[in-house]
Amino acid sequence: MAGATADESGADGARTAFASALRAAITASGLSLDRIQARLRARGAAVSVTALSYWQSGKRQPERAGSLSAVRVLEEILDVPAGSLLGLLPPPRPRGATRRDRVGEEPLTFTRETLQPLLDRVGAPNMLDQQQHLKLVGLHDRCEIAADGGQQAVTSRAVFQAGADGLDRWLLVYAQDDAASVPQVHAVRNCRVGRFEADSSHGILVAELLFDRPLDRGETHLIEYSLTNSGPPYPQCRATHYREFRRPVREYLLEIRFAPEAEPVRCWQYTRGGSAPTRRRLRLDSAGGVHAVALDFGPGIFGIGWE
């Protein structure tokens, strides 16, 4: 633990040095953040004004590959020596032992040891092993990306079919890519939030979503809920959103909506697990969003990445 504390302190010092140097270079250039953003965009580097503001204030640091490339362009625009800003950045902050290095390619999974204590506290200690009588038939996730590139909210609409009489709840397990925070769960339609437990050190929450009434065998039920983060700054999501399905789902619709300042240069859908991994390019629609559909999918991971 002492070593980890020392590493965090060193990273904070480097972020302060980067922010100070960037702020001084911007002041010396006489350029506004809007002008800088326009010049970055003209050279193929998409960075929002909000992100530039956070970088120079020290609230955030460039970490993703696209952001680091933008810093190289920024050095040219601000007429400072090559590497003088980039060299002040510390290595990217660790995202947890179970997270992978490739953004948008190998999302996190969490271990039973991490999840089990939360399941115990919500009264579902055997969930990972027992037969599931509530079948997820269809799911629609809409993820909102804020101007700073962070995840503002996820709204989900799920349809279930009961395989037995008396089923009256669904257990939501959600892992946030920014382990420093856990979103708030809100019931929107046909359900209410019951017991709730969170592990902020791993960014994982477990919540009961209680139905309006018990279901009969074969009956379907639709619920809607949302997960909202506080901000700005909003938690970073490593430029990806995905679902991990442990059992097949008939239809999954994933929609990502970007704030105008956070519109990406490229987007793609990807799958992991089960059959061979796939990846396909997506194009932004007129409303500044993308979507992807998975039919008869799972087990496996289905998601959208961007840069």
CSV table of C-alpha atoms in Angstrom, one decimal:
chain,number,residue,atom,x,y,z
A,1,MET,CA,0.0,0.0,0.0
A,2,ALA,CA,2.8,2.4,0.7
A,3,GLY,CA,4.3,1.8,-2.7
A,4,ALA,CA,0.9,2.5,-4.3
A,5,THR,CA,0.6,5.7,-2.4
A,6,ALA,CA,4.0,6.8,-3.6
A,7,ASP,CA,3.2,6.1,-7.2
A,8,GLU,CA,0.0,8.1,-7.0
A,9,SER,CA,1.8,11.1,-5.5
A,10,GLY,CA,4.4,11.0,-8.3
A,11,ALA,CA,1.7,10.9,-10.9
A,12,ASP,CA,-0.1,13.9,-9.3
A,13,GLY,CA,3.2,15.9,-9.5
A,14,ALA,CA,3.7,15.1,-13.1
A,15,ARG,CA,0.1,16.1,-14.0
A,16,THR,CA,0.7,19.4,-12.2
A,17,ALA,CA,3.8,20.0,-14.2
A,18,PHE,CA,2.1,19.2,-17.5
A,19,ALA,CA,-0.9,21.4,-16.7
A,20,SER,CA,1.4,24.3,-15.7
A,21,ALA,CA,3.5,24.0,-18.8
A,22,LEU,CA,0.5,23.8,-21.1
A,23,ARG,CA,-1.2,26.7,-19.4
A,24,ALA,CA,2.0,28.8,-19.8
A,25,ALA,CA,2.3,27.8,-23.5
A,26,ILE,CA,-1.3,28.7,-24.2
A,27,THR,CA,-0.9,32.1,-22.5
A,28,ALA,CA,2.3,32.8,-24.5
A,29,SER,CA,0.7,31.9,-27.8
A,30,GLY,CA,-2.2,34.4,-27.3
A,31,LEU,CA,-4.6,31.9,-28.8
A,32,SER,CA,-8.0,31.1,-27.3
A,33,LEU,CA,-9.1,27.6,-26.6
A,34,ASP,CA,-11.6,27.8,-29.4
A,35,ARG,CA,-8.8,28.8,-31.9
A,36,ILE,CA,-6.6,26.0,-30.6
A,37,GLN,CA,-9.4,23.5,-31.0
A,38,ALA,CA,-10.1,24.7,-34.6
A,39,ARG,CA,-6.4,24.3,-35.5
A,40,LEU,CA,-6.2,20.8,-33.9
A,41,ARG,CA,-9.3,19.7,-35.8
A,42,ALA,CA,-7.9,21.1,-39.1
A,43,ARG,CA,-4.9,18.8,-38.5
A,44,GLY,CA,-7.1,15.7,-37.8
A,45,ALA,CA,-6.9,15.9,-34.0
A,46,ALA,CA,-10.4,16.0,-32.4
A,47,VAL,CA,-10.1,17.5,-28.9
A,48,SER,CA,-13.0,19.4,-27.3
A,49,VAL,CA,-12.6,22.8,-25.7
A,50,THR,CA,-13.7,21.3,-22.4
A,51,ALA,CA,-10.9,18.7,-22.6
A,52,LEU,CA,-8.3,21.4,-23.3
A,53,SER,CA,-9.6,23.4,-20.4
A,54,TYR,CA,-9.4,20.3,-18.1
A,55,TRP,CA,-5.8,19.6,-19.3
A,56,GLN,CA,-4.5,23.0,-18.5
A,57,SER,CA,-6.3,23.1,-15.1
A,58,GLY,CA,-5.0,19.7,-14.1
A,59,LYS,CA,-8.4,18.2,-13.7
A,60,ARG,CA,-7.6,15.6,-16.4
A,61,GLN,CA,-4.6,14.5,-18.3
A,62,PRO,CA,-4.3,13.1,-21.9
A,63,GLU,CA,-4.1,9.3,-21.6
A,64,ARG,CA,-5.7,7.7,-24.7
A,65,ALA,CA,-3.7,7.2,-27.9
A,66,GLY,CA,-5.7,9.8,-29.7
A,67,SER,CA,-5.2,12.3,-27.0
A,68,LEU,CA,-1.5,11.7,-26.8
A,69,SER,CA,-1.3,12.2,-30.6
A,70,ALA,CA,-3.2,15.5,-30.2
A,71,VAL,CA,-0.6,16.7,-27.6
A,72,ARG,CA,2.1,16.2,-30.3
A,73,VAL,CA,0.1,18.4,-32.7
A,74,LEU,CA,-0.5,20.8,-29.8
A,75,GLU,CA,3.2,21.3,-29.3
A,76,GLU,CA,3.5,22.4,-33.0
A,77,ILE,CA,0.5,24.8,-32.7
A,78,LEU,CA,1.8,26.4,-29.5
A,79,ASP,CA,5.4,26.6,-31.0
A,80,VAL,CA,7.1,24.7,-28.2
A,81,PRO,CA,9.9,22.1,-28.6
A,82,ALA,CA,8.8,18.7,-29.7
A,83,GLY,CA,8.2,16.5,-26.6
A,84,SER,CA,8.3,19.3,-24.1
A,85,LEU,CA,4.7,18.8,-23.2
A,86,LEU,CA,4.4,15.1,-23.9
A,87,GLY,CA,7.5,14.3,-21.8
A,88,LEU,CA,5.8,15.8,-18.7
A,89,LEU,CA,3.0,13.3,-18.7
A,90,PRO,CA,3.2,10.3,-16.4
A,91,PRO,CA,2.3,6.8,-17.6
A,92,PRO,CA,-1.4,6.2,-18.0
A,93,ARG,CA,-3.1,5.5,-14.6
A,94,PRO,CA,-3.8,1.8,-13.9
A,95,ARG,CA,-7.4,0.8,-14.3
A,96,GLY,CA,-7.4,-2.2,-12.0
A,97,ALA,CA,-5.9,-5.6,-12.1
A,98,THR,CA,-8.7,-7.1,-14.2
A,99,ARG,CA,-8.6,-4.5,-16.9
A,100,ARG,CA,-6.9,-4.9,-20.3
A,101,ASP,CA,-4.6,-2.5,-22.1
A,102,ARG,CA,-6.2,-2.3,-25.5
A,103,VAL,CA,-8.9,0.4,-25.5
A,104,GLY,CA,-12.2,-0.8,-27.0
A,105,GLU,CA,-10.9,-4.3,-27.6
A,106,GLU,CA,-10.6,-6.2,-24.3
A,107,PRO,CA,-13.0,-4.7,-21.8
A,108,LEU,CA,-12.9,-5.5,-18.1
A,109,THR,CA,-14.2,-8.6,-16.4
A,110,PHE,CA,-14.4,-8.9,-12.7
A,111,THR,CA,-13.5,-11.9,-10.5
A,112,ARG,CA,-15.8,-13.9,-8.4
A,113,GLU,CA,-13.8,-12.8,-5.4
A,114,THR,CA,-14.6,-9.2,-6.1
A,115,LEU,CA,-18.3,-9.8,-6.9
A,116,GLN,CA,-19.2,-12.4,-4.2
A,117,PRO,CA,-19.2,-10.0,-1.2
A,118,LEU,CA,-21.7,-7.7,-2.9
A,119,LEU,CA,-24.0,-10.7,-3.8
A,120,ASP,CA,-23.9,-11.8,-0.2
A,121,ARG,CA,-24.9,-8.4,1.0
A,122,VAL,CA,-27.9,-8.2,-1.3
A,123,GLY,CA,-29.1,-11.6,-0.3
A,124,ALA,CA,-28.2,-13.4,-3.6
A,125,PRO,CA,-25.1,-15.4,-2.6
A,126,ASN,CA,-25.7,-18.3,-5.1
A,127,MET,CA,-26.6,-16.2,-8.1
A,128,LEU,CA,-23.5,-17.2,-10.1
A,129,ASP,CA,-24.2,-20.9,-9.7
A,130,GLN,CA,-27.9,-21.3,-9.6
A,131,GLN,CA,-30.1,-21.9,-12.7
A,132,GLN,CA,-31.6,-18.6,-13.9
A,133,HIS,CA,-35.4,-18.8,-14.5
A,134,LEU,CA,-35.7,-15.2,-15.7
A,135,LYS,CA,-34.6,-15.0,-19.4
A,136,LEU,CA,-33.4,-11.8,-20.9
A,137,VAL,CA,-35.1,-11.6,-24.3
A,138,GLY,CA,-34.2,-8.1,-25.5
A,139,LEU,CA,-32.1,-5.2,-24.3
A,140,HIS,CA,-31.5,-1.6,-25.4
A,141,ASP,CA,-28.7,0.5,-23.9
A,142,ARG,CA,-28.4,4.2,-24.7
A,143,CYS,CA,-25.1,5.6,-23.5
A,144,GLU,CA,-24.6,9.4,-23.3
A,145,ILE,CA,-21.1,10.8,-23.7
A,146,ALA,CA,-20.6,14.3,-22.3
A,147,ALA,CA,-18.6,17.2,-23.8
A,148,ASP,CA,-15.5,16.2,-21.8
A,149,GLY,CA,-15.6,12.6,-23.3
A,150,GLY,CA,-16.8,11.0,-20.1
A,151,GLN,CA,-19.9,8.9,-19.5
A,152,GLN,CA,-22.8,11.0,-18.3
A,153,ALA,CA,-25.5,8.4,-18.2
A,154,VAL,CA,-26.7,5.0,-19.5
A,155,THR,CA,-30.4,4.3,-19.9
A,156,SER,CA,-31.5,0.7,-20.4
A,157,ARG,CA,-34.7,-0.9,-21.5
A,158,ALA,CA,-34.9,-4.7,-20.9
A,159,VAL,CA,-37.5,-7.3,-21.7
A,160,PHE,CA,-37.6,-10.6,-19.7
A,161,GLN,CA,-39.6,-13.8,-19.9
A,162,ALA,CA,-40.3,-15.8,-16.8
A,163,GLY,CA,-39.4,-19.5,-16.8
A,164,ALA,CA,-41.2,-20.1,-13.5
A,165,ASP,CA,-44.1,-18.6,-11.4
A,166,GLY,CA,-43.5,-15.9,-8.9
A,167,LEU,CA,-40.4,-14.2,-10.3
A,168,ASP,CA,-40.4,-10.6,-9.1
A,169,ARG,CA,-36.9,-9.1,-9.5
A,170,TRP,CA,-33.8,-8.9,-11.6
A,171,LEU,CA,-30.3,-8.4,-10.2
A,172,LEU,CA,-28.3,-5.8,-12.0
A,173,VAL,CA,-24.5,-6.1,-11.9
A,174,TYR,CA,-22.6,-3.1,-13.4
A,175,ALA,CA,-18.9,-2.3,-13.6
A,176,GLN,CA,-17.8,1.2,-14.4
A,177,ASP,CA,-14.6,1.6,-16.3
A,178,ASP,CA,-13.5,4.5,-14.0
A,179,ALA,CA,-13.1,2.6,-10.8
A,180,ALA,CA,-13.0,5.8,-8.8
A,181,SER,CA,-16.7,6.3,-8.9
A,182,VAL,CA,-20.0,4.3,-9.0
A,183,PRO,CA,-23.1,5.7,-10.8
A,184,GLN,CA,-26.5,6.2,-9.2
A,185,VAL,CA,-29.3,3.7,-10.2
A,186,HIS,CA,-32.7,5.2,-11.0
A,187,ALA,CA,-35.9,3.1,-11.7
A,188,VAL,CA,-37.7,4.7,-14.7
A,189,ARG,CA,-40.5,2.3,-15.6
A,190,ASN,CA,-42.2,-0.9,-14.2
A,191,CYS,CA,-39.6,-1.4,-11.4
A,192,ARG,CA,-38.1,0.1,-8.3
A,193,VAL,CA,-34.6,-0.2,-6.8
A,194,GLY,CA,-34.4,-2.6,-3.8
A,195,ARG,CA,-31.2,-3.6,-2.0
A,196,PHE,CA,-28.1,-1.8,-3.4
A,197,GLU,CA,-24.4,-2.5,-2.7
A,198,ALA,CA,-21.3,-0.9,-4.3
A,199,ASP,CA,-17.6,-1.5,-4.3
A,200,SER,CA,-16.1,1.9,-5.2
A,201,SER,CA,-12.6,0.5,-5.2
A,202,HIS,CA,-13.4,-1.7,-8.2
A,203,GLY,CA,-16.2,0.5,-9.6
A,204,ILE,CA,-18.8,-2.3,-9.3
A,205,LEU,CA,-22.4,-2.1,-8.1
A,206,VAL,CA,-25.1,-4.7,-7.5
A,207,ALA,CA,-28.7,-3.6,-7.3
A,208,GLU,CA,-32.1,-5.3,-7.1
A,209,LEU,CA,-34.6,-4.1,-9.6
A,210,LEU,CA,-38.0,-5.1,-8.1
A,211,PHE,CA,-40.9,-5.7,-10.5
A,212,ASP,CA,-44.4,-4.2,-9.9
A,213,ARG,CA,-45.8,-7.7,-9.3
A,214,PRO,CA,-44.7,-11.4,-9.5
A,215,LEU,CA,-44.7,-12.9,-13.0
A,216,ASP,CA,-46.4,-16.0,-14.2
A,217,ARG,CA,-44.5,-18.7,-16.1
A,218,GLY,CA,-44.1,-17.6,-19.7
A,219,GLU,CA,-45.1,-14.0,-19.0
A,220,THR,CA,-42.9,-11.2,-20.3
A,221,HIS,CA,-42.1,-8.0,-18.5
A,222,LEU,CA,-40.5,-4.7,-19.6
A,223,ILE,CA,-38.5,-2.5,-17.3
A,224,GLU,CA,-36.5,0.7,-17.8
A,225,TYR,CA,-33.7,2.1,-15.6
A,226,SER,CA,-30.9,4.5,-15.8
A,227,LEU,CA,-27.3,4.9,-14.4
A,228,THR,CA,-26.2,8.5,-14.0
A,229,ASN,CA,-22.8,9.9,-13.1
A,230,SER,CA,-22.0,13.2,-11.4
A,231,GLY,CA,-20.0,15.7,-13.2
A,232,PRO,CA,-18.4,17.4,-15.0
A,233,PRO,CA,-15.8,16.0,-15.0
A,234,TYR,CA,-17.6,12.8,-15.8
A,235,PRO,CA,-16.0,9.4,-15.4
A,236,GLN,CA,-13.8,8.3,-18.3
A,237,CYS,CA,-15.0,5.2,-20.1
A,238,ARG,CA,-11.8,4.4,-22.1
A,239,ALA,CA,-13.7,5.2,-25.3
A,240,THR,CA,-15.8,2.1,-25.2
A,241,HIS,CA,-19.2,0.8,-23.9
A,242,TYR,CA,-20.1,-2.9,-23.9
A,243,ARG,CA,-22.2,-5.6,-22.4
A,244,GLU,CA,-20.9,-9.0,-21.3
A,245,PHE,CA,-23.6,-11.7,-21.8
A,246,ARG,CA,-23.2,-14.9,-19.8
A,247,ARG,CA,-26.3,-16.4,-21.5
A,248,PRO,CA,-27.6,-15.9,-25.1
A,249,VAL,CA,-29.8,-12.9,-25.8
A,250,ARG,CA,-32.2,-12.7,-28.7
A,251,GLU,CA,-31.7,-9.0,-29.5
A,252,TYR,CA,-29.3,-6.4,-28.1
A,253,LEU,CA,-29.3,-2.8,-29.4
A,254,LEU,CA,-26.4,-0.6,-28.2
A,255,GLU,CA,-26.7,3.2,-29.0
A,256,ILE,CA,-24.0,5.8,-28.2
A,257,ARG,CA,-24.8,9.5,-28.3
A,258,PHE,CA,-22.0,12.0,-28.3
A,259,ALA,CA,-22.1,15.6,-27.3
A,260,PRO,CA,-21.1,17.8,-30.2
A,261,GLU,CA,-17.7,18.6,-28.5
A,262,ALA,CA,-17.0,14.9,-28.1
A,263,GLU,CA,-17.8,13.6,-31.6
A,264,PRO,CA,-15.2,10.9,-32.4
A,265,VAL,CA,-13.1,10.5,-35.5
A,266,ARG,CA,-13.8,6.8,-35.8
A,267,CYS,CA,-16.3,4.3,-34.4
A,268,TRP,CA,-16.6,0.6,-34.6
A,269,GLN,CA,-18.5,-2.3,-33.1
A,270,TYR,CA,-16.7,-5.4,-31.8
A,271,THR,CA,-17.4,-8.8,-30.2
A,272,ARG,CA,-15.3,-11.0,-27.9
A,273,GLY,CA,-15.8,-14.5,-26.7
A,274,GLY,CA,-17.7,-17.4,-28.3
A,275,SER,CA,-16.9,-17.4,-32.0
A,276,ALA,CA,-14.0,-15.6,-33.6
A,277,PRO,CA,-13.7,-11.9,-32.6
A,278,THR,CA,-15.2,-9.4,-35.0
A,279,ARG,CA,-14.9,-5.7,-35.7
A,280,ARG,CA,-16.9,-3.5,-38.1
A,281,ARG,CA,-16.8,0.2,-38.8
A,282,LEU,CA,-19.7,2.4,-37.8
A,283,ARG,CA,-20.7,5.8,-39.2
A,284,LEU,CA,-22.1,8.7,-37.2
A,285,ASP,CA,-25.7,9.6,-37.9
A,286,SER,CA,-27.1,13.0,-38.4
A,287,ALA,CA,-27.8,13.3,-34.6
A,288,GLY,CA,-24.2,12.6,-33.7
A,289,GLY,CA,-24.6,9.0,-32.6
A,290,VAL,CA,-24.0,5.5,-33.6
A,291,HIS,CA,-25.7,2.2,-33.0
A,292,ALA,CA,-25.1,-1.6,-33.4
A,293,VAL,CA,-27.4,-4.6,-33.1
A,294,ALA,CA,-26.6,-8.1,-32.0
A,295,LEU,CA,-29.1,-10.9,-32.8
A,296,ASP,CA,-29.1,-14.3,-31.1
A,297,PHE,CA,-25.8,-13.3,-29.4
A,298,GLY,CA,-23.9,-14.8,-26.5
A,299,PRO,CA,-22.2,-15.8,-24.4
A,300,GLY,CA,-19.7,-13.1,-25.1
A,301,ILE,CA,-19.0,-9.4,-25.1
A,302,PHE,CA,-20.6,-7.0,-27.6
A,303,GLY,CA,-19.6,-3.3,-27.6
A,304,ILE,CA,-18.8,-0.1,-29.5
A,305,GLY,CA,-15.4,1.6,-29.4
A,306,TRP,CA,-14.3,5.0,-30.7
A,307,GLU,CA,-11.4,7.4,-30.9
